[in-house]
XYZ file of N, CA and C in Angstrom:
585
model
N -35.507 -13.476 53.345
C -35.617 -13.404 51.760
C -35.893 -12.055 51.189
N -37.069 -11.654 52.004
C -37.684 -10.392 51.565
C -36.679 -9.283 51.893
N -35.919 -9.431 52.976
C -34.957 -8.369 53.343
C -33.726 -8.240 52.318
N -33.449 -9.559 51.968
C -32.261 -9.488 50.994
C -32.723 -8.775 49.675
N -33.863 -9.094 49.248
C -34.348 -8.263 47.993
C -34.400 -6.905 48.116
N -34.877 -6.291 49.305
C -34.835 -4.918 49.639
C -33.604 -4.390 49.559
N -32.530 -5.081 50.259
C -31.196 -4.641 50.225
C -30.581 -4.542 48.745
N -30.796 -5.558 47.838
C -30.585 -5.430 46.477
C -31.149 -4.326 45.870
N -32.434 -4.164 46.102
C -33.186 -3.021 45.464
C -32.550 -1.664 45.801
N -32.150 -1.481 47.046
C -31.460 -0.124 47.441
C -30.029 -0.107 46.762
N -29.404 -1.113 46.880
C -28.026 -1.079 46.199
C -28.064 -0.818 44.730
N -29.289 -1.143 44.056
C -29.449 -0.893 42.645
C -29.751 0.507 42.474
N -30.659 1.007 43.345
C -30.976 2.492 43.065
C -29.803 3.408 43.516
N -28.850 2.936 44.435
C -27.792 3.998 44.730
C -26.789 3.753 43.680
N -26.778 2.932 42.851
C -25.672 2.776 41.843
C -25.861 3.751 40.823
N -26.941 4.520 40.649
C -26.938 5.634 39.539
C -26.404 6.820 39.701
N -26.221 7.145 41.062
C -25.581 8.489 41.361
C -24.071 8.350 41.079
N -23.322 7.286 41.577
C -21.856 7.217 41.319
C -21.713 7.268 39.774
N -22.592 6.668 39.040
C -22.286 6.636 37.667
C -22.323 8.033 37.006
N -23.302 8.889 37.421
C -23.381 10.277 36.942
C -21.949 11.000 37.476
N -21.630 10.737 38.792
C -20.520 11.469 39.324
C -19.319 11.015 38.588
N -19.163 9.670 38.041
C -18.081 9.183 37.280
C -17.995 10.040 36.014
N -19.202 10.228 35.359
C -19.261 10.958 33.957
C -18.792 12.484 34.349
N -19.229 13.011 35.336
C -18.822 14.395 35.621
C -17.340 14.487 35.804
N -16.674 13.655 36.637
C -15.326 13.551 36.771
C -14.534 13.224 35.525
N -15.015 12.387 34.690
C -14.388 12.013 33.292
C -14.511 13.239 32.548
N -15.617 14.072 32.427
C -15.839 15.231 31.688
C -14.949 16.216 32.082
N -14.774 16.672 33.274
C -13.716 17.588 33.888
C -12.349 17.080 33.392
N -12.180 15.866 33.463
C -10.677 15.424 33.101
C -10.456 15.476 31.742
N -11.486 15.320 30.911
C -11.181 15.506 29.460
C -10.886 16.890 29.078
N -11.684 17.728 29.709
C -11.506 19.236 29.501
C -10.078 19.649 29.990
N -9.686 19.095 31.163
C -8.336 19.545 31.648
C -7.156 18.915 30.773
N -7.505 17.754 30.224
C -6.622 17.180 29.168
C -6.376 18.054 28.109
N -7.537 18.584 27.580
C -7.530 19.453 26.340
C -6.770 20.793 26.672
N -7.027 21.400 27.875
C -6.473 22.450 28.374
C -4.917 22.386 28.428
N -4.425 21.400 29.056
C -2.884 21.339 29.229
C -2.166 20.759 27.872
N -2.972 19.998 27.116
C -2.344 19.856 25.717
C -2.247 20.964 24.877
N -3.343 21.806 25.031
C -3.341 23.004 24.283
C -2.125 23.883 24.752
N -1.873 24.026 25.999
C -0.853 24.941 26.564
C 0.486 24.211 26.077
N 0.559 23.111 25.961
C 1.842 22.333 25.658
C 2.103 22.620 24.105
N 1.119 22.526 23.350
C 1.287 22.614 21.917
C 1.615 24.123 21.532
N 0.707 24.950 22.077
C 0.906 26.404 21.595
C 2.398 26.771 22.018
N 2.801 26.394 23.332
C 4.003 27.106 23.765
C 5.257 26.271 23.024
N 4.889 24.890 22.703
C 6.071 24.294 21.989
C 6.213 24.685 20.661
N 5.192 25.169 19.919
C 5.253 25.618 18.519
C 5.382 27.040 18.492
N 5.624 27.731 19.554
C 5.699 29.300 19.597
C 7.086 29.649 19.092
N 7.172 30.385 18.017
C 8.409 30.795 17.487
C 8.139 31.971 16.434
N 9.013 33.001 16.667
C 8.862 34.318 15.787
C 10.130 34.750 15.297
N 10.303 34.997 14.087
C 11.666 35.522 13.576
C 11.487 36.969 13.200
N 12.239 37.867 13.486
C 12.322 39.256 12.986
C 13.619 39.714 12.718
N 13.684 40.620 11.754
C 14.762 41.282 11.317
C 14.798 42.744 11.872
N 15.860 43.072 12.768
C 15.732 44.236 13.448
C 16.953 44.997 13.032
N 16.821 46.457 13.151
C 18.068 47.300 13.050
C 18.613 47.507 14.231
N 19.930 47.118 14.299
C 20.638 47.408 15.635
C 21.584 48.491 15.679
N 21.858 48.937 14.537
C 22.817 50.245 14.535
C 22.848 50.874 13.152
N 23.202 52.081 13.140
C 23.384 52.819 11.848
C 24.786 53.158 11.615
N 25.322 52.879 10.569
C 26.700 53.410 10.127
C 26.451 54.338 9.039
N 26.615 55.469 9.336
C 26.211 56.606 8.376
C 24.732 56.572 7.945
N 24.495 56.430 6.953
C 23.024 56.122 6.679
C 22.626 54.808 6.446
N 23.607 53.687 6.399
C 23.318 52.376 6.168
C 23.034 51.817 7.473
N 21.804 51.095 7.477
C 21.295 50.322 8.713
C 21.985 48.988 8.817
N 22.424 48.647 10.004
C 22.968 47.356 10.320
C 21.786 46.454 10.924
N 21.554 45.393 10.114
C 20.335 44.579 10.509
C 20.793 43.168 11.094
N 19.881 42.799 11.945
C 20.337 41.295 12.332
C 18.957 40.595 12.426
N 18.984 39.280 12.208
C 17.823 38.652 12.237
C 17.809 37.719 13.497
N 16.712 37.887 14.318
C 16.793 37.162 15.477
C 15.384 36.341 15.644
N 15.579 35.309 16.265
C 14.428 34.251 16.536
C 14.122 34.062 17.957
N 12.776 34.442 18.339
C 12.416 34.023 19.676
C 11.764 32.682 19.711
N 12.263 31.704 20.467
C 11.721 30.282 20.594
C 11.589 30.099 22.227
N 10.705 29.065 22.446
C 10.536 28.714 23.677
C 11.678 27.946 24.256
N 12.516 27.474 23.557
C 13.681 26.807 24.014
C 14.741 27.644 24.639
N 14.600 28.855 24.247
C 15.676 29.921 24.850
C 15.558 30.180 26.131
N 14.367 29.963 26.813
C 14.048 30.219 28.273
C 13.758 28.832 28.977
N 14.689 28.562 29.939
C 14.389 27.468 30.659
C 12.998 27.235 31.346
N 12.463 28.427 31.835
C 11.153 28.407 32.375
C 10.046 28.079 31.479
N 10.198 28.380 30.253
C 9.269 27.918 29.167
C 9.511 26.414 28.864
N 10.706 26.163 28.928
C 10.988 24.620 28.616
C 10.344 23.779 29.747
N 10.423 24.254 30.872
C 9.865 23.497 32.077
C 8.179 23.543 32.018
N 7.648 24.664 31.453
C 6.295 24.915 31.115
C 5.788 23.842 30.220
N 6.495 23.637 29.235
C 6.079 22.607 28.138
C 6.196 21.249 28.668
N 7.278 20.888 29.369
C 7.334 19.519 29.975
C 6.315 19.365 31.043
N 6.032 20.296 31.950
C 5.177 20.164 32.926
C 3.690 19.836 32.458
N 3.319 20.674 31.425
C 1.946 20.579 30.959
C 1.870 19.291 29.952
N 2.944 18.954 29.446
C 2.927 17.745 28.643
C 2.837 16.540 29.546
N 3.351 16.484 30.656
C 3.314 15.396 31.717
C 1.903 15.541 32.270
N 1.385 16.548 32.549
C -0.116 16.673 32.916
C -0.892 16.089 32.038
N -0.845 16.479 30.634
C -1.618 15.801 29.675
C -1.595 14.394 29.486
N -0.283 13.870 29.724
C -0.100 12.358 29.773
C -0.835 11.846 31.068
N -0.781 12.430 32.042
C -1.381 11.942 33.387
C -2.948 11.816 33.115
N -3.501 12.984 32.516
C -4.866 13.025 32.411
C -5.260 12.033 31.335
N -4.568 11.716 30.313
C -4.968 10.657 29.506
C -4.836 9.347 30.099
N -3.931 9.081 30.797
C -3.825 7.805 31.470
C -5.050 7.577 32.633
N -5.357 8.617 33.222
C -6.413 8.560 34.144
C -7.755 8.472 33.570
N -7.909 9.019 32.403
C -9.147 8.759 31.540
C -9.265 7.214 31.277
N -8.183 6.700 30.807
C -8.211 5.367 30.496
C -8.481 4.398 31.765
N -7.921 4.854 32.925
C -8.108 3.935 34.134
C -9.713 4.207 34.543
N -10.274 5.391 34.384
C -11.620 5.485 34.705
C -12.412 4.716 33.834
N -12.135 4.684 32.532
C -12.954 3.859 31.555
C -12.785 2.437 31.743
N -11.374 1.853 31.809
C -11.171 0.502 31.832
C -10.317 -0.058 33.019
N -10.171 0.649 34.031
C -9.430 0.261 35.206
C -10.109 -0.277 36.420
N -11.381 -0.602 36.209
C -11.907 -1.339 37.321
C -11.349 -2.547 37.851
N -10.737 -3.350 36.788
C -10.116 -4.615 37.170
C -8.659 -4.311 37.877
N -8.142 -3.179 37.653
C -6.744 -2.880 38.157
C -6.878 -2.405 39.614
N -7.849 -2.541 40.328
C -7.858 -1.998 41.736
C -7.229 -3.291 42.659
N -6.154 -2.777 43.379
C -5.456 -3.825 44.341
C -5.820 -3.457 45.745
N -6.518 -4.157 46.317
C -6.918 -3.888 47.721
C -7.426 -2.339 47.967
N -8.009 -1.942 47.092
C -8.705 -0.409 47.319
C -7.632 0.564 47.045
N -6.626 0.333 46.559
C -5.403 1.286 46.419
C -5.600 2.178 45.325
N -6.405 1.844 44.153
C -6.614 2.501 42.895
C -6.945 4.003 43.346
N -8.002 4.277 44.187
C -8.510 5.572 44.318
C -7.332 6.357 45.018
N -6.697 5.843 46.060
C -5.669 6.625 46.721
C -4.596 6.907 45.809
N -4.180 5.970 44.956
C -2.968 6.402 44.042
C -3.567 7.580 43.053
N -4.788 7.377 42.594
C -5.184 8.450 41.632
C -5.155 9.836 42.461
N -5.513 9.921 43.554
C -5.653 11.106 44.358
C -4.216 11.640 44.542
N -3.348 10.736 44.911
C -2.015 11.226 45.104
C -1.352 11.710 43.807
N -1.594 11.044 42.695
C -1.154 11.530 41.419
C -1.704 12.849 41.033
N -2.942 12.874 41.213
C -3.650 14.252 40.861
C -3.282 15.253 41.737
N -2.670 15.159 42.914
C -2.098 16.154 43.762
C -0.813 16.469 43.173
N -0.039 15.596 42.760
C 1.219 15.764 42.195
C 1.249 16.514 40.896
N 0.083 16.359 40.117
C 0.140 16.946 38.962
C -0.279 18.431 39.050
N -1.125 18.579 40.153
C -1.435 20.086 40.350
C -0.137 20.881 40.690
N 0.500 20.177 41.650
C 1.948 20.835 41.882
C 2.829 21.101 40.752
N 2.908 20.114 39.960
C 3.595 20.310 38.569
C 3.061 21.342 37.606
N 1.772 21.337 37.402
C 1.292 22.401 36.504
C 1.526 23.710 37.292
N 1.284 23.883 38.375
C 1.475 25.033 39.225
C 2.817 25.620 39.011
N 3.757 24.872 39.337
C 5.127 25.234 39.030
C 5.493 25.730 37.648
N 4.980 24.932 36.716
C 5.298 25.391 35.318
C 4.564 26.660 34.868
N 3.297 26.787 35.435
C 2.638 28.050 34.966
C 3.268 29.149 35.810
N 3.643 29.017 36.965
C 4.233 30.108 37.735
C 5.531 30.663 37.086
N 6.352 29.699 36.746
C 7.662 30.005 36.119
C 7.343 30.710 34.774
N 6.525 30.236 33.948
C 6.276 30.815 32.680
C 5.628 32.353 32.813
N 4.722 32.333 33.877
C 4.209 33.720 34.064
C 5.167 34.704 34.429
N 6.079 34.230 35.304
C 7.180 35.250 35.768
C 7.987 35.669 34.601
N 8.403 34.643 33.615
C 9.252 35.056 32.443
C 8.511 35.923 31.547
N 7.192 35.701 31.374
C 6.159 36.399 30.615
C 6.296 37.957 31.158
N 6.088 38.121 32.440
C 6.195 39.443 33.024
C 7.507 40.161 32.654
N 8.703 39.502 32.800
C 9.951 40.039 32.388
C 10.053 40.485 30.999
N 9.437 39.446 30.193
C 9.586 39.805 28.573
C 8.604 41.011 28.274
N 7.505 41.101 29.033
C 6.559 42.323 28.733
C 7.085 43.553 29.279
N 7.607 43.612 30.572
C 7.959 44.973 31.161
C 9.268 45.020 31.444
N 10.195 43.893 31.327
C 11.553 44.091 31.471
C 11.900 44.140 32.972
N 13.151 44.379 33.428
C 13.559 44.596 34.781
C 14.789 45.624 34.754
N 14.344 46.779 35.253
C 15.270 47.835 35.148
C 16.529 47.598 36.038
N 16.028 47.087 37.365
C 17.208 46.783 38.219
C 18.279 45.906 37.707
N 17.826 44.830 37.042
C 18.770 43.764 36.455
C 19.167 44.177 35.027
N 18.669 45.307 34.508
C 18.907 45.903 33.180
C 18.556 44.793 32.143
N 17.447 44.133 32.413
C 17.000 43.259 31.474
C 15.904 44.005 30.513
N 15.942 44.095 29.347
C 15.062 44.839 28.336
C 13.921 43.877 28.072
N 12.816 44.689 27.782
C 11.581 43.969 27.459
C 11.655 43.557 26.056
N 11.101 42.499 25.561
C 11.080 41.840 24.332
C 9.749 41.918 23.727
N 8.739 42.041 24.313
C 7.441 42.069 23.771
C 7.028 43.129 22.911
N 7.714 44.235 22.910
C 7.551 45.236 21.918
C 8.113 44.927 20.709
N 9.011 43.987 20.551
C 9.674 43.599 19.290
C 9.097 42.200 18.822
N 8.771 41.322 19.613
C 8.228 39.977 19.384
C 6.745 39.739 19.858
N 5.826 40.602 19.194
C 4.415 40.775 19.729
C 3.697 39.216 19.630
N 3.820 38.707 18.471
C 3.134 37.384 18.230
C 3.706 36.439 19.160
N 5.055 36.125 19.448
C 5.622 35.307 20.395
C 4.931 35.462 21.779
N 4.872 36.802 22.128
C 4.276 37.073 23.483
C 2.862 36.780 23.481
N 2.108 37.054 22.499
C 0.673 36.745 22.518
C 0.383 35.238 22.660
N 1.163 34.447 21.810
C 1.053 32.924 21.951
C 1.332 32.560 23.174
N 2.378 33.051 23.785
C 2.952 32.631 25.050
C 1.749 32.986 26.107
N 0.996 34.099 25.920
C 0.022 34.410 26.901
C -1.160 33.455 26.844
N -1.436 33.071 25.529
C -2.577 32.115 25.406
C -2.173 30.853 26.043
N -0.932 30.262 25.953
C -0.546 29.079 26.512
C -0.625 29.243 28.026
N -0.125 30.277 28.683
C -0.311 30.505 29.990
C -1.606 30.497 30.668
N -2.592 31.094 29.791
C -4.120 31.067 30.178
C -4.585 29.668 30.104
N -4.355 28.795 28.983
C -4.757 27.603 28.891
C -4.099 26.624 30.079
N -2.935 26.840 30.431
C -2.511 26.037 31.551
C -3.022 26.465 32.929
N -3.312 27.710 33.033
C -4.117 28.113 34.328
C -5.439 27.545 34.382
N -5.980 27.428 33.247
C -7.504 26.736 33.208
C -7.341 25.362 33.514
N -6.219 24.679 32.926
C -6.109 23.341 33.203
C -5.536 23.133 34.793
N -4.896 24.022 35.350
C -4.666 24.021 36.885
C -5.836 24.283 37.704
N -6.859 24.987 37.293
C -7.990 25.185 38.094
C -8.805 23.791 37.867
N -8.928 23.381 36.718
C -9.660 22.111 36.510
C -9.014 20.863 37.278
N -7.621 20.881 37.421
C -6.905 19.903 37.973
C -7.165 20.011 39.562
N -7.331 21.152 40.146
C -7.802 21.560 41.560
C -9.044 20.863 41.816
N -10.046 21.047 40.974
C -11.416 20.531 41.108
C -11.304 18.945 41.016
N -10.634 18.423 39.982
C -10.461 17.022 39.957
C -9.799 16.329 41.111
N -8.800 16.957 41.704
C -8.182 16.511 42.972
C -9.047 16.538 44.006
N -9.912 17.518 44.219
C -10.948 17.658 45.311
C -11.919 16.639 45.024
N -12.256 16.260 43.892
C -13.210 15.177 43.464
C -12.697 13.824 43.810
N -11.326 13.742 43.542
C -10.784 12.370 43.744
C -10.677 12.061 45.379
N -10.293 13.273 45.989
C -10.262 12.920 47.308
C -11.522 12.712 47.979
N -12.539 13.371 47.569
C -13.950 13.109 48.117
C -14.373 11.763 47.708
N -14.042 11.211 46.589
C -14.248 9.994 46.158
C -13.578 8.872 46.859
N -12.420 9.215 47.354
C -11.578 8.284 48.177
C -12.117 8.177 49.542
N -12.583 9.383 50.156
C -13.121 9.470 51.518
C -14.472 8.863 51.669
N -15.246 8.830 50.480
C -16.614 8.294 50.363
C -16.767 6.936 49.822
N -15.647 6.198 49.566
C -15.853 5.043 48.803
C -16.535 4.004 49.757
N -17.378 3.306 49.015
C -18.439 2.288 49.725
C -17.504 1.271 50.287
N -18.040 0.950 51.624
C -17.256 -0.151 52.344
C -17.700 -1.561 51.657
N -16.776 -2.373 51.593
C -16.874 -3.690 50.951
C -17.852 -4.474 51.824
N -18.904 -5.000 51.163
C -19.993 -5.674 51.835
C -19.648 -7.163 51.846
N -19.600 -7.737 53.157
C -19.139 -9.226 53.244
C -20.465 -10.028 53.330
N -20.513 -11.102 52.698
C -21.710 -11.923 52.891
C -21.629 -13.015 53.886
């Protein structure tokens, strides 16, 4: 009888650490959600319109109005979709952390979370890499392919795109941390105690 009470006491004391780890993971996940949602919204709302002089006929300038939008570049479209999906994933995982203890089926919840976190890391990495490449081309151009730079004409568009890429990179780093924590949590899950 005394041994069972000591075991219950030990189990009660060890329960405080996982609770604090749960809140650390939850806090990091909320920050990652905010970072990826910010990246999604900033890039999705990124648009700039300018009127540029394209030629001169005598002393009369020929002007054309051009608009730079994220939809014009497939890499930026993928960036928005990838970060939007990562935001949705983080939002769903926040709900699972808060309310999903009942959803565990034979201990598979932690494994599924770890797998989905790794998939989300790959998704954000691909989107951020593609957008970073296109931002580099937009900033410096490519003389070999004869692609002109556009950031000297659409400064605001490029600045906002840079902010979105920085937010996505921050979300990527946070998701790497979350993935490591999820795997660690999976490997160190308590063994089921049978009576």
